[in-house]
Coordinates of C-alpha atoms in Angstrom, one line a residue:
X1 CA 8.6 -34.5 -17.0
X2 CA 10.4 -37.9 -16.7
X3 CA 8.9 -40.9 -18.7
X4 CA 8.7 -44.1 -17.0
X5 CA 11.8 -45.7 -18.3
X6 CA 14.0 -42.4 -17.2
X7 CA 12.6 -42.5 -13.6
X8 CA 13.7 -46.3 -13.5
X9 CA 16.7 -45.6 -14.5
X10 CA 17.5 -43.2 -12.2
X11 CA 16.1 -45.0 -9.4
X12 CA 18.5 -47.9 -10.0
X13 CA 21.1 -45.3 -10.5
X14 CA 20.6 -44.0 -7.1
X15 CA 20.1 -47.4 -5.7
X16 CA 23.7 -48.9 -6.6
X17 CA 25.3 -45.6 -6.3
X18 CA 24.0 -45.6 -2.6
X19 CA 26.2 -48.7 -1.9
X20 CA 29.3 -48.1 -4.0
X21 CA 31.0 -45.7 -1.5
X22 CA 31.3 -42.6 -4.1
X23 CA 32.1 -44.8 -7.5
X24 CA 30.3 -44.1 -10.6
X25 CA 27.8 -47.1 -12.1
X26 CA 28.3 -47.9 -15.5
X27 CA 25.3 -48.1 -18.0
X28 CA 26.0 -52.2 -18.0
X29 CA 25.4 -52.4 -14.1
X30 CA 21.7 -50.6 -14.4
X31 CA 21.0 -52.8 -17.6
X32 CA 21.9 -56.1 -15.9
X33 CA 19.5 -54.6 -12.9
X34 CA 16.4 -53.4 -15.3
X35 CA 17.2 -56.6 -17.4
X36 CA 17.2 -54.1 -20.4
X37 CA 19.5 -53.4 -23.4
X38 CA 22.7 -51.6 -22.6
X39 CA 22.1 -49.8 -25.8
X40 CA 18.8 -47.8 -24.3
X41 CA 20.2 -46.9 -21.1
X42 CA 23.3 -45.2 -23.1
X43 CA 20.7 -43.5 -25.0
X44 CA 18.1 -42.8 -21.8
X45 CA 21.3 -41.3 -19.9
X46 CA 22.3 -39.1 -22.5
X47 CA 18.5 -37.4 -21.8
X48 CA 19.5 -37.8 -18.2
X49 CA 22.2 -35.6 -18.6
X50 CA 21.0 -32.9 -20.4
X51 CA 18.5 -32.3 -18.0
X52 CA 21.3 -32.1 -15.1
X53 CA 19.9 -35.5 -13.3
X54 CA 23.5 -37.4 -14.0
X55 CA 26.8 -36.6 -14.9
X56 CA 29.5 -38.7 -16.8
X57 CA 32.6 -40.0 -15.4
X58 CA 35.0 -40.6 -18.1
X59 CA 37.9 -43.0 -18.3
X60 CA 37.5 -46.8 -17.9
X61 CA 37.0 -46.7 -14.4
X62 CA 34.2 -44.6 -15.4
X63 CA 30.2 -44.5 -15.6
X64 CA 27.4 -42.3 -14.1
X65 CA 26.8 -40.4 -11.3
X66 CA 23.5 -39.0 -9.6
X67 CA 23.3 -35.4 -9.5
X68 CA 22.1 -33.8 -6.1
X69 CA 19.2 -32.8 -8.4
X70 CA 18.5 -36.3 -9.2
X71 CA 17.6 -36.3 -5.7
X72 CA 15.4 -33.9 -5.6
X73 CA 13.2 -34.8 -9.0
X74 CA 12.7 -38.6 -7.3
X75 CA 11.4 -36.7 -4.1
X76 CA 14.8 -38.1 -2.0
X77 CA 16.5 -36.2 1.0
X78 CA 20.4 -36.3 0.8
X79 CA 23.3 -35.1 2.3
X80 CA 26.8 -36.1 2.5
X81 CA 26.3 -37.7 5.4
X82 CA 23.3 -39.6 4.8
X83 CA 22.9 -42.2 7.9
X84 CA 21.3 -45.3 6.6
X85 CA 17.9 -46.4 8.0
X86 CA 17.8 -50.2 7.9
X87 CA 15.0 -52.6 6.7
X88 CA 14.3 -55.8 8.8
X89 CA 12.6 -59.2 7.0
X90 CA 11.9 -61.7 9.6
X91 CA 14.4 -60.4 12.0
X92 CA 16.8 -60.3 8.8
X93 CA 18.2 -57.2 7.9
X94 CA 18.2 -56.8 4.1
X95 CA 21.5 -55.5 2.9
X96 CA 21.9 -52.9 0.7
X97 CA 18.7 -51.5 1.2
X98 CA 17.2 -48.0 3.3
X99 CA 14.4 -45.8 3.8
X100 CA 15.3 -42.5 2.6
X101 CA 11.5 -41.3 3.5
X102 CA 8.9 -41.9 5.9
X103 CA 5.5 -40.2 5.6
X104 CA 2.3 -41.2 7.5
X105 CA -1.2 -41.0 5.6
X106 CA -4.8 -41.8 7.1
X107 CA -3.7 -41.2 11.0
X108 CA -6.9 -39.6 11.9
X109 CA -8.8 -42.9 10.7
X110 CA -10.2 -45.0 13.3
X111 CA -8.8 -48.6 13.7
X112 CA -5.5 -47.7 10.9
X113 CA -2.3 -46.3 10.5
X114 CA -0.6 -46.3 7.4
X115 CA 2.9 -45.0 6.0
X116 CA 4.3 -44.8 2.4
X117 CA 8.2 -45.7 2.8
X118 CA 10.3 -44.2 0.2
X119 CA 13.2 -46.8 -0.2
X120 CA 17.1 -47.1 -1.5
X121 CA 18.1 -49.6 -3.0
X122 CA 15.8 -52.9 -4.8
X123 CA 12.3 -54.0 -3.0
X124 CA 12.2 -57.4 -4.9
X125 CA 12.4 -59.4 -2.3
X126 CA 9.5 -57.6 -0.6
X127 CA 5.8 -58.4 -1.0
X128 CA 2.2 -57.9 0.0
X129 CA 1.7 -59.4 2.6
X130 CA 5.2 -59.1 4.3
X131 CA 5.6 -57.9 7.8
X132 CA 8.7 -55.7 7.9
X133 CA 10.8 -54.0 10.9
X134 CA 12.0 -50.3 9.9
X135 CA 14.7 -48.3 11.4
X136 CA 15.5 -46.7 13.8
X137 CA 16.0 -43.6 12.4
X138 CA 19.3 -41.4 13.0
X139 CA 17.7 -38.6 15.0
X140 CA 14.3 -39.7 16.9
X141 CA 15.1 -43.2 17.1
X142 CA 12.0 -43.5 14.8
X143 CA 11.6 -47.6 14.3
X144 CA 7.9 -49.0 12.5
X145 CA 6.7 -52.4 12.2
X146 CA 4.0 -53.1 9.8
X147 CA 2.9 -55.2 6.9
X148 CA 3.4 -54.5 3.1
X149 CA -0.2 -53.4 1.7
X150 CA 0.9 -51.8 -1.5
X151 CA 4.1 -50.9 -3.6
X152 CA 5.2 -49.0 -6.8
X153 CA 8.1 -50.5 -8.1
X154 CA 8.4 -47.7 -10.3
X155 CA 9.1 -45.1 -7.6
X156 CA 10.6 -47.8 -5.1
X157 CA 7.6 -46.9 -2.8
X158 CA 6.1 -49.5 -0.4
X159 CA 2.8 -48.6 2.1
X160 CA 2.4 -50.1 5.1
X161 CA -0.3 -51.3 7.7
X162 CA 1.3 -49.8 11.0
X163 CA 0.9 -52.1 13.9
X164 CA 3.7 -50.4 16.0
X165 CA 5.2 -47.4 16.3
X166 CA 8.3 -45.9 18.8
X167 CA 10.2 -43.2 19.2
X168 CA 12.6 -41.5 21.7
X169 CA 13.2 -37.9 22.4
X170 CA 16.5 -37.1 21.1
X171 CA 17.4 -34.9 24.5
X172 CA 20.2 -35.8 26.4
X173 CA 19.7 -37.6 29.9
X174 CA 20.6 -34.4 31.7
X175 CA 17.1 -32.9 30.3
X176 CA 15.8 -35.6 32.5
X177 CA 17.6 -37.0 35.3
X178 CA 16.6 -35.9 38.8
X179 CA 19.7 -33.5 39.8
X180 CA 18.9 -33.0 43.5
X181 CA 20.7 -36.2 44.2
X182 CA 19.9 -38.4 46.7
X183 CA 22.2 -40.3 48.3
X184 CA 23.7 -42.4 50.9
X185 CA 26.6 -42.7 52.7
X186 CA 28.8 -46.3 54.0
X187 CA 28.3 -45.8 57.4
X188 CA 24.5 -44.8 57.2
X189 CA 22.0 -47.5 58.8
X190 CA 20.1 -49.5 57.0
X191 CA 17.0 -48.1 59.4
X192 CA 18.0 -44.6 58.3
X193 CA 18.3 -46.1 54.4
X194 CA 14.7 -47.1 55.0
X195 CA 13.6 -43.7 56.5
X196 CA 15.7 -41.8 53.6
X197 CA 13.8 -43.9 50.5
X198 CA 10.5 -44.1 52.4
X199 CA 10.9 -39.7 53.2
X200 CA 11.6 -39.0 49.2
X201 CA 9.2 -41.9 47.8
X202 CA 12.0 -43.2 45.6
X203 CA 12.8 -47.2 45.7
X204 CA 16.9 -47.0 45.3
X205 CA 20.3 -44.5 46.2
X206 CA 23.8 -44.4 45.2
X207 CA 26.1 -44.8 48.0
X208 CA 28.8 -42.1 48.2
X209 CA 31.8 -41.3 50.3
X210 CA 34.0 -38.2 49.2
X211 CA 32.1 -37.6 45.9
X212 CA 33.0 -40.8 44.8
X213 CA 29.2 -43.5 44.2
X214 CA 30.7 -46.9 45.2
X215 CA 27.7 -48.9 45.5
X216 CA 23.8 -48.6 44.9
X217 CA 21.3 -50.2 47.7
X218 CA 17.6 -50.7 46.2
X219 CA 14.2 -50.7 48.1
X220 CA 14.8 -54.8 47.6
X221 CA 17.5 -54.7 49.4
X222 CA 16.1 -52.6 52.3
X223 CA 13.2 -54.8 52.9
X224 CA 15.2 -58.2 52.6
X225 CA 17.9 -56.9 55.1
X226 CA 14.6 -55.9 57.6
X227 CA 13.3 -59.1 57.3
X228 CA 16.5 -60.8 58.5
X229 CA 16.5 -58.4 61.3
X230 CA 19.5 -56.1 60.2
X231 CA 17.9 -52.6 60.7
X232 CA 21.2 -51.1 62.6
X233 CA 24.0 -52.5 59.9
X234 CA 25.3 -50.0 57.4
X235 CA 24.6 -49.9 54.1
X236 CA 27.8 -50.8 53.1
X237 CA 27.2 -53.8 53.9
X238 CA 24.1 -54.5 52.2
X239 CA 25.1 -52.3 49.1
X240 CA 25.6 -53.3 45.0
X241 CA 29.3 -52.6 44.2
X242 CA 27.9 -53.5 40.5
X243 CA 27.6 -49.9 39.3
X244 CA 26.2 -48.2 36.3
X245 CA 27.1 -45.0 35.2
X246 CA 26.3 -42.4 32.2
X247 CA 27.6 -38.8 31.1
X248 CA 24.9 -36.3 31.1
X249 CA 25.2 -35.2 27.7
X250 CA 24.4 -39.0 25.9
X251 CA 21.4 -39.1 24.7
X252 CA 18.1 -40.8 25.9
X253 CA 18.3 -43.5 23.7
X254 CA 21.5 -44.6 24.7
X255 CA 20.0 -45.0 28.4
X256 CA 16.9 -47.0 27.3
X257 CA 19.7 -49.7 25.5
X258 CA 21.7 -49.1 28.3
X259 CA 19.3 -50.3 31.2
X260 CA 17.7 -52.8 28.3
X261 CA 20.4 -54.8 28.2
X262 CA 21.9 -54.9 31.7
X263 CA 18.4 -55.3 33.1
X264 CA 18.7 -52.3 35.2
X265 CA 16.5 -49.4 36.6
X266 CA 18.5 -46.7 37.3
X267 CA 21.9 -45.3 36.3
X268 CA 23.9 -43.0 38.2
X269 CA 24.9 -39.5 36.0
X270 CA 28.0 -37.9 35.9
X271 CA 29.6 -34.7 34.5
X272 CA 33.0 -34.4 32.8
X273 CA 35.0 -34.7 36.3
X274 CA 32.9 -38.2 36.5
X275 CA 31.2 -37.0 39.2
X276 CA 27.9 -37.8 40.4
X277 CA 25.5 -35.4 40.0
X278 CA 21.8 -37.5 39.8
X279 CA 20.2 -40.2 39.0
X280 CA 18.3 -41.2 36.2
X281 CA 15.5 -44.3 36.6
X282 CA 13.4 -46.3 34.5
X283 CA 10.5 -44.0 35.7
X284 CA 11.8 -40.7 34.2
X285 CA 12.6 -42.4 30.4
X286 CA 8.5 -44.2 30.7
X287 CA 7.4 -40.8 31.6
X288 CA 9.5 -39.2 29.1
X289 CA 9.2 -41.5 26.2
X290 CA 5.3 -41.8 26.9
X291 CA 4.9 -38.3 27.1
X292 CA 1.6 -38.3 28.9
X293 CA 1.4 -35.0 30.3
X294 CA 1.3 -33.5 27.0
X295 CA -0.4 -36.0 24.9
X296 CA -2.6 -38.2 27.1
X297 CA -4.2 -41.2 26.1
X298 CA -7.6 -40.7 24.1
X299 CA -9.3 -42.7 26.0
X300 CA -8.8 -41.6 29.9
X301 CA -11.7 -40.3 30.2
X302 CA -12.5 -43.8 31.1
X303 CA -9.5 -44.4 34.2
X304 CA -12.3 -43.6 36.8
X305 CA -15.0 -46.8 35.6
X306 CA -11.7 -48.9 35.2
X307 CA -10.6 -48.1 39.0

């Protein structure tokens, strides 16, 4: 069992040993941290040591080291690859800190969401009271907002008030995209165009010739070209030459930033040949982020008075 002192010093340990790509820490580092005596964490490590939590690194270029071990007393997931999870303050990312843990408590409650945040590196700067932007996390995507309701400095633990939560399915777009491709060719009308979109209830198509996409004609551009009395042109006249493609194997996430930030609402799919094989739309990631057909809303019961 670890007294207080020992778990703040291996705490700190871990903390500047996190952002000191592989170098040991020596005892003065996590004394000027602690604002304690050099003297006592000397003694405190040699403790440390003999209960395999930290190993000595000899030499003057030497210090201390956490033991995977370490890791494990302090309740922290590691591997060698440890991706870092970053920590947002008023849109600020604080450097040289990251969430090593997530864990939600009192979902069932009514009305409140909390989560106890296991962090690396020092919460000083972080208060009750502060409203804080977490992640996203390496696999899910996993990003929390939420404001600071609680801490323990001694096991660098903060508890949040959730107010939002997201996640994205770590699939690849292929697990998603509508493969029976729809699709148009130059020389189709823009009647036809109509008939093809209005037939398969979809609102855009690629444009292909020879299994090459060279432009994209939406619903928007349908109607406008009706309106102006242009129903026998061909598409490739009317068509977007401003194209957006993805590979099928890229992840979902990637597609959401994708369409985010080029304001777009589809994107054409491809396999290794580049060719076009579907489509993927704005539809299918809300339906797929969402989820709705497996965890519906708990209150739909009440669609029908809304209607």
């Amino acid at each position: 069992m670890l007294t207080s002192v020992q778990k703040e010093i291996l705490q700190t340990l871990i903390n500047l040993y996190q952002n000191s790509d592989g170098k040991s820490i020596k005892g003065e580092d996590i004394a000027e941290v602690m604002n304690r005596n050099p003297g006592t964490i000397r003694n405190q490590m040699q403790s440390l040591r003999s209960l395999s939590l930290v190993k000595g690194v000899p030499g003057p270029r030497g210090g201390y080291k956490p033991t995977i071990e370490a890791y494990h007393t302090l309740n922290i997931s590691f591997t060698d690859s440890s991706a870092k999870v970053p920590v947002y303050k008023e849109n600020k990312k604080l450097e040289d800190v990251s969430v090593a843990k997530i864990e939600f408590t009192s979902v069932p409650h009514p009305g409140e969401c909390e989560a106890v945040i296991k962090v690396l590196g020092s919460i000083k700067d972080l208060h009750l009271g502060d409203i804080i932007r977490v992640g996203p996390t390496p696999v899910n995507n996993l990003g929390i907002i939420g404001e600071i309701v609680g801490r323990d400095d001694m096991d660098n633990i903060l508890l949040l008030d959730i107010s939002t939560i997201r996640s994205i399915p770590k699939n690849s777009v292929y697990d998603i995209a509508t493969l029976d491709l729809i699709y148009l060719k130059p020389g189709d009308s823009i009647k036809d165009a109509a008939h093809l979109l209005s037939q398969n209830n979809i609102d855009g198509a690629p444009v292909i010739t020879e299994g090459v996409a060279i432009g994209m004609v939406s619903l928007v551009d349908i109607v406008k070209a009706l309106a102006e009395g242009k129903e026998n042109e061909d598409v490739r006249d009317i068509m977007s030459k401003r194209l957006f493609f993805i590979d099928k194997d890229t992840k979902i996430a990637t597609a959401v930033y994708k369409m985010y930030k080029f304001g777009i609402s589809r994107l054409i799919v491809v396999d290794d040949d580049y060719t076009p094989i579907g489509v993927v739309t704005r539809t299918d990631l809300i339906e797929t982020i969402t989820n709705l057909k497996n965890f519906p809303l708990l209150n739909d019961n009440n669609l029908e008075d809304e209607i």
